[in-house]
């Protein structure tokens, strides 16, 4: 069998110039090249807050006729002129110019919060027995606007991550979970738990149809987040529901990346991800990072916040390193679904230059995310009233708090032949292998260092596959982001090809370094 596998792989490689290759079907049989690039590239993004799930501190205008207490989507829906107000807001809050601006500065993905009630245009029955029962006519037009958002994003080569921000019965006590009630009842009844799985059935089936049945197809939905910031009575309750929801989504679309919230307990939910069945699509852990709410955060100076995020020995970077490594080994990845440049006024007391302090705070967060995460999403894209450079991405960019561009922008022609970088790869691989062998020589054992070199070579080729893709002509180049699923698959293929061994970890280490150093090489050579 091993000989047969080797013969097959050799025949495949004979059709390409590189000794190694990128075989898309081995990553997912359900993804064409365009879909795979959208879904598996590094995601640098923003949340488009208060577009569908309204938040009054972001957009005041849609609440002008809301029923008391006037803080949630349900309050707006029960107020006067609700359908007119909501549809006007959906049509005007974000335009094609916003997507064009985002693409030009390197943003390649947007996270769009939606509620289950925004899907009633496809199935009105999902509102029966919920707080939104009888409001089908108010929200029936939401889905067509959601599809238009996907279309517009695709025009500017921007991916879309849908975040289920509001579940039936509420998964947290906040008003951005659909209603103004502080009562969390989502976890209390089987009706709510099963209804939400049915909601995913409606959403995922529709998204899959947009990709496979529609012409032109829409391939830019990069994933779905199952619940935003859930607060279960106990982790086991949420994890049981996660397993059921994941199984249903996998049945409908086996290749769709899924995100689950870590409930601010990253180690616990990382261990949970490791228990899930093997899959061809990743389960990513969503972590939200803010530094402006607790009493300790309010009193800490901005410089202290920045130092705590840039020091590799500090708790947060240590957690990121640990969790990211565990997730990669499990075929998953870490994503920061929400973060901001917001600091409490107490953190800026005595600051000589507030803008500079905020900019440094943003910079160290970006450095942390770029090192350990497959993606990040700033909260939020914009606010109705300008001037908040901590929470508004547009204002942060305009004031210099956020960099003018992110990602890699080539200034030289991008190569499409591996010969262009083969020499540099060989030199880089040799140096990395020498470092690897020198380090492990301190711990005498029976190693197979050739596996490290093979992993490095394949990692480099996979990275360059993304970097040199010519499907997307504008904006920053693509970078391999969801490395966990790629590394796990490549290690598996290597084991089939070369035989299992206690030293397969060497291939994995080499693969990871190859991916990282290929991106550095590309930046030096072409950007």
Short mmCIF file of C-alpha atoms in Angstrom, two decimals:
data_model
loop_
_atom_site.label_atom_id
_atom_site.label_comp_id
_atom_site.label_asym_id
_atom_site.label_seq_id
_atom_site.Cartn_x
_atom_site.Cartn_y
_atom_site.Cartn_z
CA UNK A 1 0.00 0.00 0.00
CA UNK A 2 2.80 2.41 0.95
CA UNK A 3 4.49 1.71 -2.42
CA UNK A 4 1.25 2.38 -4.27
CA UNK A 5 0.74 5.70 -2.49
CA UNK A 6 4.32 6.74 -3.29
CA UNK A 7 3.84 5.82 -6.95
CA UNK A 8 0.63 7.86 -7.17
CA UNK A 9 2.18 10.91 -5.53
CA UNK A 10 5.21 10.66 -7.79
CA UNK A 11 2.96 10.67 -10.85
CA UNK A 12 1.21 13.79 -9.57
CA UNK A 13 4.50 15.54 -8.93
CA UNK A 14 5.75 14.71 -12.41
CA UNK A 15 3.28 17.28 -13.73
CA UNK A 16 4.72 20.13 -11.70
CA UNK A 17 8.22 21.55 -11.50
CA UNK A 18 8.43 21.60 -7.72
CA UNK A 19 9.30 18.49 -5.76
CA UNK A 20 6.41 19.42 -3.51
CA UNK A 21 2.94 20.46 -4.53
CA UNK A 22 -0.31 21.93 -3.34
CA UNK A 23 -3.11 19.44 -3.88
CA UNK A 24 -6.34 21.27 -3.06
CA UNK A 25 -8.59 18.19 -2.85
CA UNK A 26 -6.44 16.79 -0.04
CA UNK A 27 -7.43 19.80 2.05
CA UNK A 28 -11.12 19.69 1.15
CA UNK A 29 -13.00 17.85 -1.59
CA UNK A 30 -15.76 20.47 -1.41
CA UNK A 31 -13.69 23.59 -2.15
CA UNK A 32 -12.68 25.03 -5.48
CA UNK A 33 -9.55 27.15 -5.58
CA UNK A 34 -11.36 30.44 -5.13
CA UNK A 35 -13.37 29.23 -2.14
CA UNK A 36 -10.30 27.75 -0.51
CA UNK A 37 -8.30 30.97 -0.86
CA UNK A 38 -11.12 33.00 0.65
CA UNK A 39 -11.63 30.61 3.56
CA UNK A 40 -8.07 29.61 4.42
CA UNK A 41 -6.14 32.84 3.92
CA UNK A 42 -5.13 35.00 6.86
CA UNK A 43 -8.11 37.16 7.78
CA UNK A 44 -7.49 40.80 8.62
CA UNK A 45 -10.84 42.34 9.24
CA UNK A 46 -13.36 44.57 10.90
CA UNK A 47 -16.74 43.96 12.48
CA UNK A 48 -19.57 45.78 10.76
CA UNK A 49 -21.39 46.43 13.99
CA UNK A 50 -24.94 47.75 14.15
CA UNK A 51 -25.76 46.95 10.53
CA UNK A 52 -28.23 44.15 11.24
CA UNK A 53 -27.94 43.64 15.00
CA UNK A 54 -28.39 47.20 16.25
CA UNK A 55 -26.44 48.73 19.12
CA UNK A 56 -27.56 52.17 20.23
CA UNK A 57 -24.10 53.39 21.29
CA UNK A 58 -23.00 52.85 17.67
CA UNK A 59 -26.09 54.00 15.77
CA UNK A 60 -28.64 56.23 17.47
CA UNK A 61 -30.88 57.02 14.50
CA UNK A 62 -32.67 53.64 14.09
CA UNK A 63 -33.90 53.88 17.70
CA UNK A 64 -35.81 57.14 17.23
CA UNK A 65 -39.22 55.42 17.29
CA UNK A 66 -38.31 52.37 19.34
CA UNK A 67 -40.53 51.03 22.11
CA UNK A 68 -39.22 51.33 25.65
CA UNK A 69 -36.55 50.79 26.86
CA UNK A 70 -35.22 51.41 23.35
CA UNK A 71 -31.99 49.40 23.43
CA UNK A 72 -32.47 46.34 21.23
CA UNK A 73 -33.70 45.03 17.89
CA UNK A 74 -36.94 43.89 19.50
CA UNK A 75 -37.57 47.38 20.86
CA UNK A 76 -37.10 48.86 17.38
CA UNK A 77 -39.31 46.19 15.81
CA UNK A 78 -42.14 46.95 18.27
CA UNK A 79 -41.88 50.70 17.72
CA UNK A 80 -43.55 52.91 15.11
CA UNK A 81 -42.47 52.71 11.45
CA UNK A 82 -40.22 49.74 12.28
CA UNK A 83 -40.12 48.15 8.81
CA UNK A 84 -39.41 51.48 7.10
CA UNK A 85 -36.71 52.45 9.61
CA UNK A 86 -34.94 49.10 9.54
CA UNK A 87 -34.95 48.68 5.78
CA UNK A 88 -33.67 52.20 5.28
CA UNK A 89 -30.87 51.53 7.76
CA UNK A 90 -29.93 48.21 6.13
CA UNK A 91 -29.77 49.96 2.76
CA UNK A 92 -27.78 53.01 3.87
CA UNK A 93 -25.47 52.14 6.79
CA UNK A 94 -22.89 50.43 4.55
CA UNK A 95 -22.27 50.99 0.83
CA UNK A 96 -19.94 49.72 -1.88
CA UNK A 97 -17.61 52.63 -1.14
CA UNK A 98 -17.02 51.24 2.34
CA UNK A 99 -15.92 47.89 0.95
CA UNK A 100 -13.74 49.61 -1.63
CA UNK A 101 -12.03 51.67 1.09
CA UNK A 102 -11.48 48.60 3.26
CA UNK A 103 -9.97 46.58 0.43
CA UNK A 104 -7.57 49.38 -0.49
CA UNK A 105 -6.07 49.37 2.98
CA UNK A 106 -5.61 45.59 3.18
CA UNK A 107 -8.76 44.53 5.02
CA UNK A 108 -9.80 41.27 3.38
CA UNK A 109 -12.67 40.03 5.60
CA UNK A 110 -15.64 41.46 7.48
CA UNK A 111 -17.45 39.91 10.43
CA UNK A 112 -21.18 40.64 10.20
CA UNK A 113 -23.32 40.06 13.32
CA UNK A 114 -26.83 38.81 12.59
CA UNK A 115 -29.74 37.53 14.67
CA UNK A 116 -31.84 34.43 14.04
CA UNK A 117 -34.79 36.69 13.22
CA UNK A 118 -32.92 38.17 10.25
CA UNK A 119 -33.35 34.80 8.51
CA UNK A 120 -37.15 34.66 8.68
CA UNK A 121 -37.40 35.79 5.05
CA UNK A 122 -36.28 32.26 4.11
CA UNK A 123 -38.38 30.48 6.74
CA UNK A 124 -40.97 32.54 8.68
CA UNK A 125 -41.66 29.62 11.01
CA UNK A 126 -38.36 30.08 12.86
CA UNK A 127 -39.97 32.98 14.74
CA UNK A 128 -42.87 30.98 16.15
CA UNK A 129 -42.79 30.70 19.91
CA UNK A 130 -39.97 33.25 20.23
CA UNK A 131 -39.82 36.87 21.37
CA UNK A 132 -40.05 37.88 17.70
CA UNK A 133 -43.20 35.85 16.96
CA UNK A 134 -45.54 37.92 14.77
CA UNK A 135 -42.78 40.23 13.52
CA UNK A 136 -42.06 38.31 10.31
CA UNK A 137 -43.12 41.21 8.12
CA UNK A 138 -40.66 43.53 9.86
CA UNK A 139 -37.61 41.34 9.22
CA UNK A 140 -38.56 39.50 6.02
CA UNK A 141 -36.46 41.87 3.92
CA UNK A 142 -33.24 41.29 5.85
CA UNK A 143 -32.06 38.23 3.94
CA UNK A 144 -32.03 39.94 0.54
CA UNK A 145 -29.85 42.68 2.08
CA UNK A 146 -27.54 40.05 3.58
CA UNK A 147 -27.11 38.47 0.15
CA UNK A 148 -26.39 41.90 -1.32
CA UNK A 149 -23.73 42.41 1.37
CA UNK A 150 -22.05 39.15 0.31
CA UNK A 151 -22.21 40.20 -3.35
CA UNK A 152 -20.73 43.63 -2.69
CA UNK A 153 -17.96 42.22 -0.52
CA UNK A 154 -17.06 39.71 -3.24
CA UNK A 155 -16.77 42.49 -5.78
CA UNK A 156 -13.90 43.88 -3.72
CA UNK A 157 -12.41 40.44 -2.90
CA UNK A 158 -13.55 40.66 0.73
CA UNK A 159 -14.64 37.58 2.64
CA UNK A 160 -17.65 37.49 4.96
CA UNK A 161 -17.80 35.80 8.36
CA UNK A 162 -21.31 35.55 9.77
CA UNK A 163 -21.58 35.78 13.54
CA UNK A 164 -24.81 34.62 15.19
CA UNK A 165 -25.08 37.49 17.64
CA UNK A 166 -28.62 36.82 18.84
CA UNK A 167 -30.12 33.42 19.64
CA UNK A 168 -33.71 32.61 20.68
CA UNK A 169 -34.01 33.27 24.40
CA UNK A 170 -30.67 35.16 24.42
CA UNK A 171 -27.29 33.51 24.98
CA UNK A 172 -26.07 36.44 27.12
CA UNK A 173 -27.69 39.28 29.03
CA UNK A 174 -26.70 42.12 26.70
CA UNK A 175 -29.16 44.05 24.55
CA UNK A 176 -27.16 43.19 21.42
CA UNK A 177 -28.48 39.64 21.82
CA UNK A 178 -31.86 40.68 20.40
CA UNK A 179 -33.90 41.92 23.37
CA UNK A 180 -33.44 44.31 26.26
CA UNK A 181 -34.32 41.67 28.85
CA UNK A 182 -31.39 40.71 31.10
CA UNK A 183 -32.71 37.15 31.40
CA UNK A 184 -30.68 34.42 29.64
CA UNK A 185 -33.06 31.61 28.68
CA UNK A 186 -31.38 30.13 25.60
CA UNK A 187 -29.78 27.34 27.62
CA UNK A 188 -32.89 26.62 29.70
CA UNK A 189 -35.14 24.92 27.13
CA UNK A 190 -34.70 22.28 24.45
CA UNK A 191 -36.98 24.38 22.28
CA UNK A 192 -34.43 27.19 22.08
CA UNK A 193 -31.44 24.88 21.67
CA UNK A 194 -33.05 22.87 18.89
CA UNK A 195 -34.49 25.94 17.19
CA UNK A 196 -31.03 27.46 16.91
CA UNK A 197 -29.76 24.31 15.19
CA UNK A 198 -32.69 24.63 12.82
CA UNK A 199 -31.65 28.24 12.20
CA UNK A 200 -28.20 26.99 11.18
CA UNK A 201 -29.85 24.51 8.85
CA UNK A 202 -31.61 27.40 7.11
CA UNK A 203 -28.53 29.64 7.03
CA UNK A 204 -25.91 27.09 5.98
CA UNK A 205 -28.13 25.52 3.31
CA UNK A 206 -28.76 28.97 1.83
CA UNK A 207 -25.09 29.93 1.90
CA UNK A 208 -24.12 26.65 0.26
CA UNK A 209 -26.70 27.25 -2.45
CA UNK A 210 -25.25 30.71 -3.12
CA UNK A 211 -21.87 29.04 -3.65
CA UNK A 212 -22.85 25.97 -5.65
CA UNK A 213 -26.15 26.72 -7.39
CA UNK A 214 -26.11 30.46 -8.03
CA UNK A 215 -24.62 32.02 -11.17
CA UNK A 216 -22.38 33.83 -10.72
CA UNK A 217 -21.53 31.89 -7.58
CA UNK A 218 -20.62 33.54 -4.30
CA UNK A 219 -17.57 31.87 -2.78
CA UNK A 220 -16.60 34.51 -0.26
CA UNK A 221 -18.42 33.35 2.89
CA UNK A 222 -15.41 32.30 4.97
CA UNK A 223 -17.22 30.80 7.93
CA UNK A 224 -19.98 30.95 10.52
CA UNK A 225 -19.64 31.67 14.22
CA UNK A 226 -22.13 29.59 16.18
CA UNK A 227 -22.81 32.01 19.06
CA UNK A 228 -21.44 35.36 20.12
CA UNK A 229 -20.17 35.62 23.72
CA UNK A 230 -22.45 32.93 25.19
CA UNK A 231 -22.76 32.74 28.97
CA UNK A 232 -23.86 29.19 29.79
CA UNK A 233 -24.56 28.05 33.35
CA UNK A 234 -21.67 25.60 32.93
CA UNK A 235 -19.21 24.88 30.07
CA UNK A 236 -20.56 21.35 29.65
CA UNK A 237 -24.01 22.69 28.72
CA UNK A 238 -22.60 24.81 25.89
CA UNK A 239 -20.15 22.14 24.76
CA UNK A 240 -22.93 19.57 24.41
CA UNK A 241 -24.88 21.99 22.25
CA UNK A 242 -21.74 22.88 20.27
CA UNK A 243 -21.28 19.21 19.37
CA UNK A 244 -24.86 18.92 18.10
CA UNK A 245 -24.65 22.16 16.13
CA UNK A 246 -21.27 21.30 14.60
CA UNK A 247 -22.52 17.86 13.54
CA UNK A 248 -25.53 19.39 11.79
CA UNK A 249 -23.47 22.03 9.98
CA UNK A 250 -20.89 19.44 8.93
CA UNK A 251 -23.71 17.32 7.46
CA UNK A 252 -24.85 20.27 5.35
CA UNK A 253 -21.45 21.73 4.38
CA UNK A 254 -18.39 19.65 5.35
CA UNK A 255 -15.91 22.30 4.18
CA UNK A 256 -17.31 25.36 5.98
CA UNK A 257 -14.97 26.70 8.72
CA UNK A 258 -16.74 27.18 12.03
CA UNK A 259 -15.93 29.45 14.95
CA UNK A 260 -16.88 28.86 18.55
CA UNK A 261 -16.57 31.36 21.39
CA UNK A 262 -14.13 30.55 24.18
CA UNK A 263 -16.32 32.37 26.74
CA UNK A 264 -13.08 34.00 27.96
CA UNK A 265 -11.86 30.54 29.01
CA UNK A 266 -9.45 29.76 26.15
CA UNK A 267 -7.70 26.77 27.70
CA UNK A 268 -10.95 24.99 28.57
CA UNK A 269 -12.41 25.43 25.09
CA UNK A 270 -9.11 24.59 23.39
CA UNK A 271 -9.18 21.26 25.18
CA UNK A 272 -12.78 20.87 24.01
CA UNK A 273 -11.77 21.46 20.36
CA UNK A 274 -9.18 18.70 20.72
CA UNK A 275 -11.96 16.22 21.59
CA UNK A 276 -14.00 16.88 18.44
CA UNK A 277 -14.03 14.36 15.55
CA UNK A 278 -11.48 14.82 12.78
CA UNK A 279 -12.73 16.97 9.92
CA UNK A 280 -11.56 18.47 6.63
CA UNK A 281 -12.61 21.94 7.78
CA UNK A 282 -11.26 23.71 10.85
CA UNK A 283 -12.93 24.59 14.11
CA UNK A 284 -11.52 27.96 15.12
CA UNK A 285 -11.61 29.37 18.62
CA UNK A 286 -12.86 32.96 18.86
CA UNK A 287 -11.33 35.07 21.62
CA UNK A 288 -12.38 38.65 22.39
CA UNK A 289 -9.74 40.96 23.82
CA UNK A 290 -10.65 44.25 25.51
CA UNK A 291 -8.72 46.24 28.10
CA UNK A 292 -11.18 48.88 29.30
CA UNK A 293 -13.89 47.28 31.45
CA UNK A 294 -12.62 45.79 34.71
CA UNK A 295 -11.47 47.85 37.69
CA UNK A 296 -7.89 46.70 37.14
CA UNK A 297 -8.01 47.68 33.46
CA UNK A 298 -9.52 51.09 34.22
CA UNK A 299 -6.73 52.00 36.62
CA UNK A 300 -3.80 50.61 34.60
CA UNK A 301 -1.90 53.19 32.50
CA UNK A 302 -1.94 52.77 28.71
CA UNK A 303 1.78 52.02 28.70
CA UNK A 304 1.21 49.18 31.14
CA UNK A 305 -1.49 47.71 28.92
CA UNK A 306 0.87 47.85 25.94
CA UNK A 307 3.70 46.27 27.92
CA UNK A 308 1.48 43.43 29.14
CA UNK A 309 0.62 42.54 25.54
CA UNK A 310 4.11 42.90 24.06
CA UNK A 311 6.11 41.06 26.73
CA UNK A 312 6.26 37.40 25.61
CA UNK A 313 6.49 36.28 29.23
CA UNK A 314 3.33 38.14 30.29
CA UNK A 315 0.13 36.14 30.89
CA UNK A 316 -1.78 37.15 27.74
CA UNK A 317 1.00 36.44 25.20
CA UNK A 318 1.75 33.21 27.04
CA UNK A 319 -1.90 32.19 26.75
CA UNK A 320 -1.98 33.05 23.06
CA UNK A 321 1.18 31.02 22.39
CA UNK A 322 -0.06 28.02 24.34
CA UNK A 323 -3.59 27.99 22.93
CA UNK A 324 -2.50 28.63 19.32
CA UNK A 325 -0.03 25.74 19.47
CA UNK A 326 -2.60 23.31 20.91
CA UNK A 327 -5.21 24.33 18.36
CA UNK A 328 -2.81 23.93 15.42
CA UNK A 329 -1.95 20.43 16.55
CA UNK A 330 -5.68 19.67 16.62
CA UNK A 331 -6.20 21.10 13.12
CA UNK A 332 -7.77 24.33 14.41
CA UNK A 333 -6.71 27.93 14.81
CA UNK A 334 -7.11 30.94 17.08
CA UNK A 335 -9.00 34.00 15.84
CA UNK A 336 -9.62 37.25 17.69
CA UNK A 337 -13.17 38.04 16.66
CA UNK A 338 -13.35 41.34 18.55
CA UNK A 339 -10.77 43.81 19.80
CA UNK A 340 -10.35 47.58 19.74
CA UNK A 341 -8.11 50.52 20.51
CA UNK A 342 -10.41 51.61 23.33
CA UNK A 343 -8.85 52.58 26.63
CA UNK A 344 -10.69 53.86 29.67
CA UNK A 345 -10.03 57.58 30.40
CA UNK A 346 -8.34 56.45 33.60
CA UNK A 347 -5.69 54.67 31.53
CA UNK A 348 -4.85 57.91 29.75
CA UNK A 349 -4.53 60.18 32.80
CA UNK A 350 -1.24 62.01 32.62
CA UNK A 351 -0.48 60.83 29.09
CA UNK A 352 1.62 63.41 27.24
CA UNK A 353 0.34 62.26 23.83
CA UNK A 354 -2.95 60.31 23.93
CA UNK A 355 -2.92 59.58 20.21
CA UNK A 356 0.55 58.08 20.47
CA UNK A 357 -0.45 55.96 23.46
CA UNK A 358 -3.49 54.63 21.60
CA UNK A 359 -1.45 53.95 18.47
CA UNK A 360 1.10 51.97 20.48
CA UNK A 361 -1.70 50.02 22.15
CA UNK A 362 -3.12 49.12 18.73
CA UNK A 363 0.32 48.24 17.36
CA UNK A 364 1.20 45.75 20.11
CA UNK A 365 -2.17 44.06 19.70
CA UNK A 366 -1.65 43.71 15.97
CA UNK A 367 1.82 42.26 16.56
CA UNK A 368 0.37 39.73 19.01
CA UNK A 369 -2.42 38.69 16.64
CA UNK A 370 -0.16 38.49 13.59
CA UNK A 371 2.16 36.16 15.45
CA UNK A 372 -0.34 33.71 16.90
CA UNK A 373 -3.69 34.08 15.14
CA UNK A 374 -5.23 33.05 11.85
CA UNK A 375 -7.23 36.27 11.82
CA UNK A 376 -8.50 39.30 13.73
CA UNK A 377 -11.48 41.64 13.53
CA UNK A 378 -11.51 45.19 14.94
CA UNK A 379 -14.70 46.28 16.69
CA UNK A 380 -16.25 48.25 15.09
CA UNK A 381 -16.03 49.60 11.53
CA UNK A 382 -17.68 52.97 12.23
CA UNK A 383 -20.02 54.90 14.50
CA UNK A 384 -22.84 57.24 13.55
CA UNK A 385 -21.12 60.18 15.21
CA UNK A 386 -17.40 60.44 14.32
CA UNK A 387 -14.53 61.15 16.67
CA UNK A 388 -14.04 57.92 18.61
CA UNK A 389 -10.63 56.57 17.59
CA UNK A 390 -10.81 53.83 20.20
CA UNK A 391 -13.94 52.07 18.91
CA UNK A 392 -14.39 53.39 15.35
CA UNK A 393 -12.02 51.86 12.81
CA UNK A 394 -12.57 54.72 10.36
CA UNK A 395 -11.66 57.27 13.00
CA UNK A 396 -8.68 55.22 14.19
CA UNK A 397 -7.27 55.15 10.65
CA UNK A 398 -8.02 58.82 9.99
CA UNK A 399 -6.24 59.92 13.19
CA UNK A 400 -3.23 57.64 12.77
CA UNK A 401 -4.14 55.40 15.71
CA UNK A 402 -4.45 52.48 13.28
CA UNK A 403 -1.91 51.90 10.45
CA UNK A 404 -2.86 53.11 6.99
CA UNK A 405 -2.46 49.61 5.55
CA UNK A 406 -2.18 46.03 6.78
CA UNK A 407 -0.90 42.94 5.03
CA UNK A 408 1.63 42.53 2.23
CA UNK A 409 1.46 44.84 -0.79
CA UNK A 410 3.96 43.88 -3.53
CA UNK A 411 5.88 46.62 -5.30
CA UNK A 412 7.51 44.19 -7.74
CA UNK A 413 5.94 41.69 -10.15
CA UNK A 414 4.71 38.57 -8.34
CA UNK A 415 6.35 35.36 -9.63
CA UNK A 416 4.32 32.31 -10.61
CA UNK A 417 7.16 29.83 -11.13
CA UNK A 418 8.79 28.07 -8.19
CA UNK A 419 12.19 28.45 -9.89
CA UNK A 420 11.99 32.13 -8.95
CA UNK A 421 12.24 31.32 -5.25
CA UNK A 422 13.72 27.80 -5.26
CA UNK A 423 17.28 28.98 -4.58
CA UNK A 424 16.23 31.15 -1.66
CA UNK A 425 14.14 28.30 -0.29
CA UNK A 426 17.08 25.90 -0.39
CA UNK A 427 19.32 28.33 1.49
CA UNK A 428 16.63 29.14 4.05
CA UNK A 429 15.79 25.46 4.55
CA UNK A 430 19.43 24.59 5.07
CA UNK A 431 19.82 27.21 7.74
CA UNK A 432 16.62 26.20 9.50
CA UNK A 433 17.62 22.52 9.45
CA UNK A 434 21.03 23.38 10.90
CA UNK A 435 19.39 25.28 13.75
CA UNK A 436 16.99 22.41 14.32
CA UNK A 437 19.75 19.79 14.47
CA UNK A 438 21.96 21.96 16.66
CA UNK A 439 19.20 22.48 19.20
CA UNK A 440 18.17 18.83 19.47
CA UNK A 441 21.79 17.69 19.66
CA UNK A 442 21.59 18.84 23.28
CA UNK A 443 19.11 16.04 23.90
CA UNK A 444 20.58 12.83 22.44
CA UNK A 445 17.93 10.54 20.97
CA UNK A 446 17.02 8.79 17.75
CA UNK A 447 15.82 11.59 15.46
CA UNK A 448 14.89 11.75 11.79
CA UNK A 449 15.89 15.27 10.84
CA UNK A 450 15.16 14.65 7.17
CA UNK A 451 11.49 14.84 8.13
CA UNK A 452 12.04 18.43 9.31
CA UNK A 453 13.46 19.34 5.89
CA UNK A 454 10.56 17.74 4.04
CA UNK A 455 8.08 19.58 6.25
CA UNK A 456 9.89 22.86 5.74
CA UNK A 457 9.87 22.41 1.97
CA UNK A 458 6.15 21.63 1.87
CA UNK A 459 5.29 24.48 4.23
CA UNK A 460 7.19 26.92 2.04
CA UNK A 461 5.41 25.70 -1.09
CA UNK A 462 1.99 25.92 0.53
CA UNK A 463 2.73 29.44 1.73
CA UNK A 464 3.84 30.52 -1.74
CA UNK A 465 0.74 28.96 -3.25
CA UNK A 466 -1.30 31.54 -1.35
CA UNK A 467 1.16 34.38 -1.77
CA UNK A 468 1.38 34.04 -5.56
CA UNK A 469 -2.28 33.32 -6.28
CA UNK A 470 -3.50 35.52 -9.11
CA UNK A 471 -7.23 35.08 -8.53
CA UNK A 472 -7.49 38.33 -6.61
CA UNK A 473 -6.00 41.26 -8.51
CA UNK A 474 -6.41 44.07 -6.00
CA UNK A 475 -5.44 44.72 -2.40
CA UNK A 476 -2.95 42.83 -0.27
CA UNK A 477 -1.77 39.38 -1.34
CA UNK A 478 -3.19 36.26 0.25
CA UNK A 479 -1.31 34.54 3.07
CA UNK A 480 -1.92 31.07 4.44
CA UNK A 481 -3.90 31.71 7.61
CA UNK A 482 -5.66 28.54 8.75
CA UNK A 483 -2.39 26.69 9.19
CA UNK A 484 -3.73 24.13 11.64
CA UNK A 485 -5.84 22.19 9.14
CA UNK A 486 -3.09 22.40 6.49
CA UNK A 487 -0.35 21.23 8.84
CA UNK A 488 -2.43 18.37 10.18
CA UNK A 489 -3.30 17.21 6.68
CA UNK A 490 0.29 17.48 5.46
CA UNK A 491 1.60 15.51 8.42
CA UNK A 492 -0.99 12.82 7.67
CA UNK A 493 0.04 12.69 4.00
CA UNK A 494 3.70 12.54 4.97
CA UNK A 495 3.00 9.61 7.30
CA UNK A 496 1.24 7.74 4.50
CA UNK A 497 4.07 8.49 2.12
CA UNK A 498 7.07 7.85 4.36
CA UNK A 499 5.67 5.71 7.16
CA UNK A 500 4.55 6.49 10.68
CA UNK A 501 7.15 7.40 13.27
CA UNK A 502 7.57 8.86 16.73
CA UNK A 503 9.36 11.70 14.94
CA UNK A 504 6.46 13.00 12.89
CA UNK A 505 6.65 16.08 15.11
CA UNK A 506 9.83 17.01 13.23
CA UNK A 507 7.87 17.24 9.99
CA UNK A 508 5.29 19.42 11.74
CA UNK A 509 7.96 21.73 13.15
CA UNK A 510 9.56 22.02 9.73
CA UNK A 511 6.22 22.72 8.08
CA UNK A 512 5.43 25.52 10.47
CA UNK A 513 8.83 27.17 10.02
CA UNK A 514 8.59 26.83 6.24
CA UNK A 515 5.26 28.67 6.19
CA UNK A 516 6.56 31.45 8.43
CA UNK A 517 9.86 31.98 6.63
CA UNK A 518 8.28 31.89 3.17
CA UNK A 519 6.16 34.91 4.13
CA UNK A 520 9.26 36.72 5.38
CA UNK A 521 11.08 35.86 2.15
CA UNK A 522 8.17 37.10 0.03
CA UNK A 523 8.05 40.38 1.91
CA UNK A 524 11.78 40.97 1.49
CA UNK A 525 11.82 40.02 -2.17
CA UNK A 526 8.66 41.63 -3.50
CA UNK A 527 7.20 44.15 -1.05
#
